[in-house]
mmCIF file of C-alpha atoms and ligand atoms in Angstrom:
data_model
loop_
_atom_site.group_PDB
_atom_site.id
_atom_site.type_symbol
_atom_site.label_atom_id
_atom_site.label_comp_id
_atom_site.label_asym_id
_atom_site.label_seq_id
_atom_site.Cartn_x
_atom_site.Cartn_y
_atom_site.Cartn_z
ATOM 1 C CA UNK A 83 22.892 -31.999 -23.250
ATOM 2 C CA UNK A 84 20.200 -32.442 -25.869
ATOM 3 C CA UNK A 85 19.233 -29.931 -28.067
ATOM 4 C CA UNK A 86 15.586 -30.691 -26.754
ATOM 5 C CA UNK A 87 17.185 -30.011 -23.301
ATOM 6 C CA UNK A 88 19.120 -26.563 -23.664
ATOM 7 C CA UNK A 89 16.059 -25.539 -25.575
ATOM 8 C CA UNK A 90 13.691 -26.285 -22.706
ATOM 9 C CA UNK A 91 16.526 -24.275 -20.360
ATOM 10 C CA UNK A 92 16.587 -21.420 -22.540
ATOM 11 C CA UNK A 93 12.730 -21.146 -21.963
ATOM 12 C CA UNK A 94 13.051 -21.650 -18.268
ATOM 13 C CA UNK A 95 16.052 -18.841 -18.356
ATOM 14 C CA UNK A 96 13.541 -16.562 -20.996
ATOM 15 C CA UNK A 97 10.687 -16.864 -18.113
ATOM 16 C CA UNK A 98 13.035 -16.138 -15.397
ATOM 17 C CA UNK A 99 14.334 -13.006 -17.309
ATOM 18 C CA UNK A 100 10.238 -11.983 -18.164
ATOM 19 C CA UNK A 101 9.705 -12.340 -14.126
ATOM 20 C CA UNK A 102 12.030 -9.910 -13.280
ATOM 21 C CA UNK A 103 11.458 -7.799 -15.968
ATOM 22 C CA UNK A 104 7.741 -7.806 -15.146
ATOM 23 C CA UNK A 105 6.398 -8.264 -18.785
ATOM 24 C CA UNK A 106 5.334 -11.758 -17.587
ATOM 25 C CA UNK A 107 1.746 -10.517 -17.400
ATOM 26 C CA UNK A 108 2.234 -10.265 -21.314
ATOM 27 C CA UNK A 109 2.586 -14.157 -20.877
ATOM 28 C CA UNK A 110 0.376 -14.970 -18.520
ATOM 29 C CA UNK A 111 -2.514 -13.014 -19.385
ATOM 30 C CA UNK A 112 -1.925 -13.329 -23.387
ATOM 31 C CA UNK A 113 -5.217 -11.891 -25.379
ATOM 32 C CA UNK A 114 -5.681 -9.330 -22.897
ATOM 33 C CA UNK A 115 -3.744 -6.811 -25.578
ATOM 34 C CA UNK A 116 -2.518 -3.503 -23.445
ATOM 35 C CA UNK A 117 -4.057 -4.436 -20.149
ATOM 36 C CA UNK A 118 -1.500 -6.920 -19.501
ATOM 37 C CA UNK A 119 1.308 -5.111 -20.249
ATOM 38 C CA UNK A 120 0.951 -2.722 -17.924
ATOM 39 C CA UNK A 121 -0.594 -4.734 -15.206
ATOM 40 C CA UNK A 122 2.545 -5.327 -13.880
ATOM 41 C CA UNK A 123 4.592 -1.905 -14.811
ATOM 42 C CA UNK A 124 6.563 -0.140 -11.403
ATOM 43 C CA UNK A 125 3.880 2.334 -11.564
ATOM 44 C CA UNK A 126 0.371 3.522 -13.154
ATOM 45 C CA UNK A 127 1.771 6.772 -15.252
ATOM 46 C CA UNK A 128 -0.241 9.510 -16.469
ATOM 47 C CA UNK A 129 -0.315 8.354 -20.038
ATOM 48 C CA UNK A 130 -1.357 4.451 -18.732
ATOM 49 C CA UNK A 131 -4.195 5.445 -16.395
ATOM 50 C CA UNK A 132 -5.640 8.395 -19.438
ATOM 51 C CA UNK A 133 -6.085 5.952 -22.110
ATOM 52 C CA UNK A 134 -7.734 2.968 -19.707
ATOM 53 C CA UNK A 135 -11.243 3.263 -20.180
ATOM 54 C CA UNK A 136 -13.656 2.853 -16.978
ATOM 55 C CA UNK A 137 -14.561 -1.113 -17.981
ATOM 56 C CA UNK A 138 -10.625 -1.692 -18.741
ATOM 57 C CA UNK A 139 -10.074 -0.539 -14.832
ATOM 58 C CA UNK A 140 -12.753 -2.433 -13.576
ATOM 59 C CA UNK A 141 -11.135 -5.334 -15.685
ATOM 60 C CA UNK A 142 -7.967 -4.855 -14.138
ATOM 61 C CA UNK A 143 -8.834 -4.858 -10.439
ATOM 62 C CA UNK A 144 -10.937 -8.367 -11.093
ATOM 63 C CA UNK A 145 -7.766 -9.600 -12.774
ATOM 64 C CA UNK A 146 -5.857 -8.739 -9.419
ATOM 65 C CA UNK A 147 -8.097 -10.268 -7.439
ATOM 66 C CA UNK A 148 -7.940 -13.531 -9.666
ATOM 67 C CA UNK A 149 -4.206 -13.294 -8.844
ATOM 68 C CA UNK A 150 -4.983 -13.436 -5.242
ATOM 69 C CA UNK A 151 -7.517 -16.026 -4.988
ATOM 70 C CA UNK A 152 -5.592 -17.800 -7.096
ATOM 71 C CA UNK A 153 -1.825 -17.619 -5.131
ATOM 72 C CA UNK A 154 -0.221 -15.847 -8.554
ATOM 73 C CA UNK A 155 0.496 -12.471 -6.831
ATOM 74 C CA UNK A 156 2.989 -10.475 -8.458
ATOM 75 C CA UNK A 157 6.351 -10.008 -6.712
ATOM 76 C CA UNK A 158 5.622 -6.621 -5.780
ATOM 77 C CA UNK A 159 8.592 -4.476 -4.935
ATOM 78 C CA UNK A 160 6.808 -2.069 -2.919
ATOM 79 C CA UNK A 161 10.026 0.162 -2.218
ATOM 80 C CA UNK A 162 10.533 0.663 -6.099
ATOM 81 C CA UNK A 163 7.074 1.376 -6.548
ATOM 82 C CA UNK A 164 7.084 3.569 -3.628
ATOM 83 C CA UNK A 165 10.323 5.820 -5.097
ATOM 84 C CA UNK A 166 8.675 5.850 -8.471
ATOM 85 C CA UNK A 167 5.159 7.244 -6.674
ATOM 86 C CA UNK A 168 6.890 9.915 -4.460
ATOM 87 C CA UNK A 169 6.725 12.741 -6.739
ATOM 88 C CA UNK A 170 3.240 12.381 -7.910
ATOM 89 C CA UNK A 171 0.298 9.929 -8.242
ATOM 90 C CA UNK A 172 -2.540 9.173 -11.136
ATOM 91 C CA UNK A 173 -4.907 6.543 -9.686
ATOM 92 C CA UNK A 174 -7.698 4.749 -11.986
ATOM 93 C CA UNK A 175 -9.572 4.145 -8.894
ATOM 94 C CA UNK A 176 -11.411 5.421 -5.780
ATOM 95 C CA UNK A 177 -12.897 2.267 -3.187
ATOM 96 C CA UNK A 178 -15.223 2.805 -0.971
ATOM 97 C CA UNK A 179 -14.237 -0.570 1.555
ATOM 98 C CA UNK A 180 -15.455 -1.665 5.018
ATOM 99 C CA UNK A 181 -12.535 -0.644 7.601
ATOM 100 C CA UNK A 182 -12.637 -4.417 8.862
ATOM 101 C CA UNK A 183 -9.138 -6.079 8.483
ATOM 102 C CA UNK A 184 -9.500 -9.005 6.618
ATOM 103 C CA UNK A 185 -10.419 -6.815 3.754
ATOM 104 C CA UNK A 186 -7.526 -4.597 2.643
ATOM 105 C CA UNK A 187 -8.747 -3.525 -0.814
ATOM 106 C CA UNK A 188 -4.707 -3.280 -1.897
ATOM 107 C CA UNK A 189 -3.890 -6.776 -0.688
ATOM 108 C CA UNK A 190 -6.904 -8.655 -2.129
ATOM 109 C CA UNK A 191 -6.694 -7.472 -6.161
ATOM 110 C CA UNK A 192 -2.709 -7.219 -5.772
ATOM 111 C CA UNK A 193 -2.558 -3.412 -6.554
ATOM 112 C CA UNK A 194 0.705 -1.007 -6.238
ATOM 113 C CA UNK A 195 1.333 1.525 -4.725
ATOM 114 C CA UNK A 196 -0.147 3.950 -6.155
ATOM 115 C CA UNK A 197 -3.115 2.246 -8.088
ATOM 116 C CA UNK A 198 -6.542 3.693 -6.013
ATOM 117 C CA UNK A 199 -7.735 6.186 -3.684
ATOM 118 C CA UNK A 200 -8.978 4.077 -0.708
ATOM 119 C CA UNK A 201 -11.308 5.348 1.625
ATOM 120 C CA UNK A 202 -12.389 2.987 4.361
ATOM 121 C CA UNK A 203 -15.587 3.527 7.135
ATOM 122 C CA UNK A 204 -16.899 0.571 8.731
ATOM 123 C CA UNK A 205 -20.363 -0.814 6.657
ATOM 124 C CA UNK A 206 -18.711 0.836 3.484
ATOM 125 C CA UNK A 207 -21.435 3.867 3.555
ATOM 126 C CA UNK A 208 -20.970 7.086 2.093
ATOM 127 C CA UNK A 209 -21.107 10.332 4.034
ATOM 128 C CA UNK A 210 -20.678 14.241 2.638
ATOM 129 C CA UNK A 211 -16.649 13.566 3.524
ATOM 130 C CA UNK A 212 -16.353 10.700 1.233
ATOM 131 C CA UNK A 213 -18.460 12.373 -1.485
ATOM 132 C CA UNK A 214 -15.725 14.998 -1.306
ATOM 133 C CA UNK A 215 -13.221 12.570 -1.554
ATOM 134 C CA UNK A 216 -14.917 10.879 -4.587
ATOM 135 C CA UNK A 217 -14.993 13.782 -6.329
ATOM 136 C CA UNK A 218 -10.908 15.135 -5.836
ATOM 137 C CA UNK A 219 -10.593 11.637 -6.761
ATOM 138 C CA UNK A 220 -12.344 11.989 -9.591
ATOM 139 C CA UNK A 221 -12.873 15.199 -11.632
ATOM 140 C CA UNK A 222 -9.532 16.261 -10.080
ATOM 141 C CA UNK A 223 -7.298 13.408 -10.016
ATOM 142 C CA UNK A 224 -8.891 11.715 -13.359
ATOM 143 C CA UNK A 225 -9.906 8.629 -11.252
ATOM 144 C CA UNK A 226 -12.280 7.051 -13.648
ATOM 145 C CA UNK A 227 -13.896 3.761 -11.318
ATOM 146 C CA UNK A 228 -15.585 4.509 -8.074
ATOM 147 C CA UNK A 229 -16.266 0.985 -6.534
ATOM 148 C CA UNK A 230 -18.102 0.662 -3.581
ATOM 149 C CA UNK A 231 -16.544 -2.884 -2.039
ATOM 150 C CA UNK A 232 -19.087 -4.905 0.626
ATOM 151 C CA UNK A 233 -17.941 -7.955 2.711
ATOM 152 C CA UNK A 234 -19.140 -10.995 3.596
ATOM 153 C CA UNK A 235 -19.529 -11.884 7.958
ATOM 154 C CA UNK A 236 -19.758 -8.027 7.895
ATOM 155 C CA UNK A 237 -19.674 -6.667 11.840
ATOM 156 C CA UNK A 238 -21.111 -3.510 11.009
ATOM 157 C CA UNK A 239 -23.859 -4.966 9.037
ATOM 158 C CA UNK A 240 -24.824 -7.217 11.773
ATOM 159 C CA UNK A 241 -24.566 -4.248 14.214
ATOM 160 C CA UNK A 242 -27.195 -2.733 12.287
ATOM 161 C CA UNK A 243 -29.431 -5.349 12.256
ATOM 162 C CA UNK A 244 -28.780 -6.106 16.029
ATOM 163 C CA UNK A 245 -30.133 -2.262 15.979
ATOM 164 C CA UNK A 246 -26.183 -2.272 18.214
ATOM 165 C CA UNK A 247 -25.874 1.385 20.605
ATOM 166 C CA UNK A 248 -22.466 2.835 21.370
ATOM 167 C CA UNK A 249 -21.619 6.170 21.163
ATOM 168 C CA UNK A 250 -20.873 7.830 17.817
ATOM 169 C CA UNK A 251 -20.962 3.875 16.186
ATOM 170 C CA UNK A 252 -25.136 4.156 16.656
ATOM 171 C CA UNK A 253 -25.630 7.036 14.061
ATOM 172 C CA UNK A 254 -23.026 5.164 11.879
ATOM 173 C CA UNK A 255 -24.887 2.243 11.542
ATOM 174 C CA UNK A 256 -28.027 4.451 11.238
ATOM 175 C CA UNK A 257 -26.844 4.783 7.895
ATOM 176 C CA UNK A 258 -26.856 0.995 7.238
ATOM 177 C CA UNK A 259 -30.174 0.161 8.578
ATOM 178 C CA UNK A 260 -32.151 1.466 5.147
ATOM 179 C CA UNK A 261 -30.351 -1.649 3.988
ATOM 180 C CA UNK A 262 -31.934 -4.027 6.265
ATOM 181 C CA UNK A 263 -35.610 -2.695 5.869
ATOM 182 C CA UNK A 264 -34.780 -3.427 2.328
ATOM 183 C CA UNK A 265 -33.219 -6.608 1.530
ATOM 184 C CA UNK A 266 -36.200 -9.092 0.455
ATOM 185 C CA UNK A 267 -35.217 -12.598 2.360
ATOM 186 C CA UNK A 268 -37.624 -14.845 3.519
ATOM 187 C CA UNK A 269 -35.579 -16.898 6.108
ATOM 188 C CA UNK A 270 -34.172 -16.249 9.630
ATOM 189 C CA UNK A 271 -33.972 -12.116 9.596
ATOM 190 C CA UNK A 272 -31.364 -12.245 12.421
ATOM 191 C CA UNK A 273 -27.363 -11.331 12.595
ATOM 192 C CA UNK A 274 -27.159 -14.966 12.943
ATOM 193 C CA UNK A 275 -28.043 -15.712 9.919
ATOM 194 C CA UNK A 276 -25.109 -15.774 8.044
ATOM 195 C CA UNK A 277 -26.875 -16.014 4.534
ATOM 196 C CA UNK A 278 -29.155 -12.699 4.955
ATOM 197 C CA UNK A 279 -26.334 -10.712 6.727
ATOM 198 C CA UNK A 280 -24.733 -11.074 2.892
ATOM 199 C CA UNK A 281 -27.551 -10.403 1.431
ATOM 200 C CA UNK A 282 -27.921 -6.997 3.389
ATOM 201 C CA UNK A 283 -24.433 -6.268 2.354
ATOM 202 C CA UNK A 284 -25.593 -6.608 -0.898
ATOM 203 C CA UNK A 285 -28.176 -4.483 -0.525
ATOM 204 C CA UNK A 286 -26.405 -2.030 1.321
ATOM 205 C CA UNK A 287 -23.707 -1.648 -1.330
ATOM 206 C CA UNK A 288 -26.537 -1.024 -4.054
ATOM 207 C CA UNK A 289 -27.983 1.145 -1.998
ATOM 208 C CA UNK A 290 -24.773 3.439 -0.997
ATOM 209 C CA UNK A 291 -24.055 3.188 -5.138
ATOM 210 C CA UNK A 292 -27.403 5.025 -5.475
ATOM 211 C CA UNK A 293 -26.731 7.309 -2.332
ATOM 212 C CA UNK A 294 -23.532 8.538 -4.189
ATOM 213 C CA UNK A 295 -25.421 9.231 -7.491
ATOM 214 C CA UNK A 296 -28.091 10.769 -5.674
ATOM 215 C CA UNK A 297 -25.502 13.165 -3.289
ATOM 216 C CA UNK A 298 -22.634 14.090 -5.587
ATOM 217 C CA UNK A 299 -24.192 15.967 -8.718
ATOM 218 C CA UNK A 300 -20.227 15.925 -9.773
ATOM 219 C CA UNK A 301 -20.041 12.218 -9.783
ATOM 220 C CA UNK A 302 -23.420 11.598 -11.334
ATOM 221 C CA UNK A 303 -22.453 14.520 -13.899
ATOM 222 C CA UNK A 304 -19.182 12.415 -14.794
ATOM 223 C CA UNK A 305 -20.786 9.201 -14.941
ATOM 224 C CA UNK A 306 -23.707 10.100 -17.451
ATOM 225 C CA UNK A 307 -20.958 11.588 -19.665
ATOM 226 C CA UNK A 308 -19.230 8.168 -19.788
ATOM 227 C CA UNK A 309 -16.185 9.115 -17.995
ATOM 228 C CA UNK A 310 -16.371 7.372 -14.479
ATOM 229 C CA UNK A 311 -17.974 4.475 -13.970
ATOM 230 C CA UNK A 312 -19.934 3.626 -10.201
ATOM 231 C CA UNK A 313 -19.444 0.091 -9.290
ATOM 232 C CA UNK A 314 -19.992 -2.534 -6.624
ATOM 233 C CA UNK A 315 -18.532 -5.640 -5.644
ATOM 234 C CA UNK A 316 -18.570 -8.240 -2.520
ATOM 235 C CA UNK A 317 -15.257 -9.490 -1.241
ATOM 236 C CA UNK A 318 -16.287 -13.409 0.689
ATOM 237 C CA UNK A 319 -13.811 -13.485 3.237
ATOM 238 C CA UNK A 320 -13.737 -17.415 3.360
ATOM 239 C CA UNK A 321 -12.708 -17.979 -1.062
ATOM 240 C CA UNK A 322 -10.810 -14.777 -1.024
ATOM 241 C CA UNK A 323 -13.002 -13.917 -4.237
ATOM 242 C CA UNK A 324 -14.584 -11.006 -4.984
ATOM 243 C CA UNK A 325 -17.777 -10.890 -7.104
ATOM 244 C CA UNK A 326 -18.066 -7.778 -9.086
ATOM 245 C CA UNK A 327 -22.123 -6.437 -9.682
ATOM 246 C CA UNK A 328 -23.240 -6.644 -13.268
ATOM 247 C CA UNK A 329 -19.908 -8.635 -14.143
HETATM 248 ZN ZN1 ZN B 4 -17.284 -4.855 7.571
#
């Protein structure tokens, strides 16, 4: 065997042994400094999730989702993490996602167990409940991203602008209509219209953002002090990316 060779092996066997320890992130996402090393940790400790600022979360979950999109997923093993989460939890996050199933918040930025708060209503709006949820997340839980996560080919948003009646779903999408009246488009205005359904998403995640800062005097109160940060993003269901407001 060549020296050239057995060196070569010995970096195959040093990857290998990075994999399984999970410090490959350290590799793979060099520059990053302490985000990538604990990117891939068992768990988010205390200590981890205190010292992130708001920006370094939001960094984190776009990082995830890059993983997705991009088939590098981390070998997740979800019973470890799931034994190391049992006797307490310290998210960095609380979503705000759209209950429809091609959108699992965990699955699409390739968190743990353990990583966010998730709190799922179809059209992604906010409602006194989820305010209250925010806000354990939060100012009790020391949460410090609330991201509020639209969809492309949304159902409820079309339901909305289909102005849709059944049951309790009509005053749901009540809620999301403010977002129709309000997205500026100039083309077809119809649920058929692929292209200004997305664009009401949009809207209707910029306009449940402002809903939340508006309602929850805690939130707002955390954000203006620089400890939380209120986000939005789009998930597109056909590229599996999501596009992250202001980012
Ligand atoms: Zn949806």
């Amino acid at each position: 065997m060549s020296a050239q060779h057995r060196h070569s092996l010995e970096a195959l066997h040093r990857r290998q042994f990075l994999r399984a320890s999970g410090a490959i992130a350290a590799m793979a996402l060099a520059g990053t400094g302490a985000l990538s090393r604990i990117a891939f940790a068992t768990v988010l400790t205390k200590a981890e999730r205190d010292k992130l600022s708001p920006d370094e979360i939001l960094a984190l979950l776009k990082k995830g989702n890059e993983r997705f999109y991009t088939g590098k997923r981390e070998n997740h093993d979800f019973l470890a993490q799931q034994r190391a989460t049992a006797e307490g939890q310290h998210p960095a996050a609380v979503l705000l996602s759209c209950i429809d199933s091609r959108a699992p918040a965990e699955t699409i930025m390739d968190l743990r167990i353990g990583d966010i708060f998730n709190c799922r209503v179809a059209g992604n709006v906010e409602n006194p409940d989820i305010l209250g949820s925010m806000e354990f997340a939060c100012k009790l839980s020391g949460a410090k991203v609330v991201l509020v996560m639209g969809h492309t080919a949304c159902g409820a948003i079309k339901g909305a602008i289909d102005n849709a009646e059944l049951g309790n779903l009509t005053g749901l999408l009540a809620k999301i209509k403010p977002a129709v009246a309000a997205t500026t488009y100039s083309g077809e205005r119809t649920s058929k219209n692929y292209a200004f359904v997305d664009a009401v998403a949009r809207k209707n995640v910029e306009l449940t953002i402002a809903d939340i800062r508006r309602e929850s005097p805690v939130l707002a109160d955390l954000e203006s002090k620089g400890a939380i940060k209120i986000a939005g993003a789009m998930y597109n269901l056909k590229t599996g990316r999501m596009d992250f407001f202001g980012a």
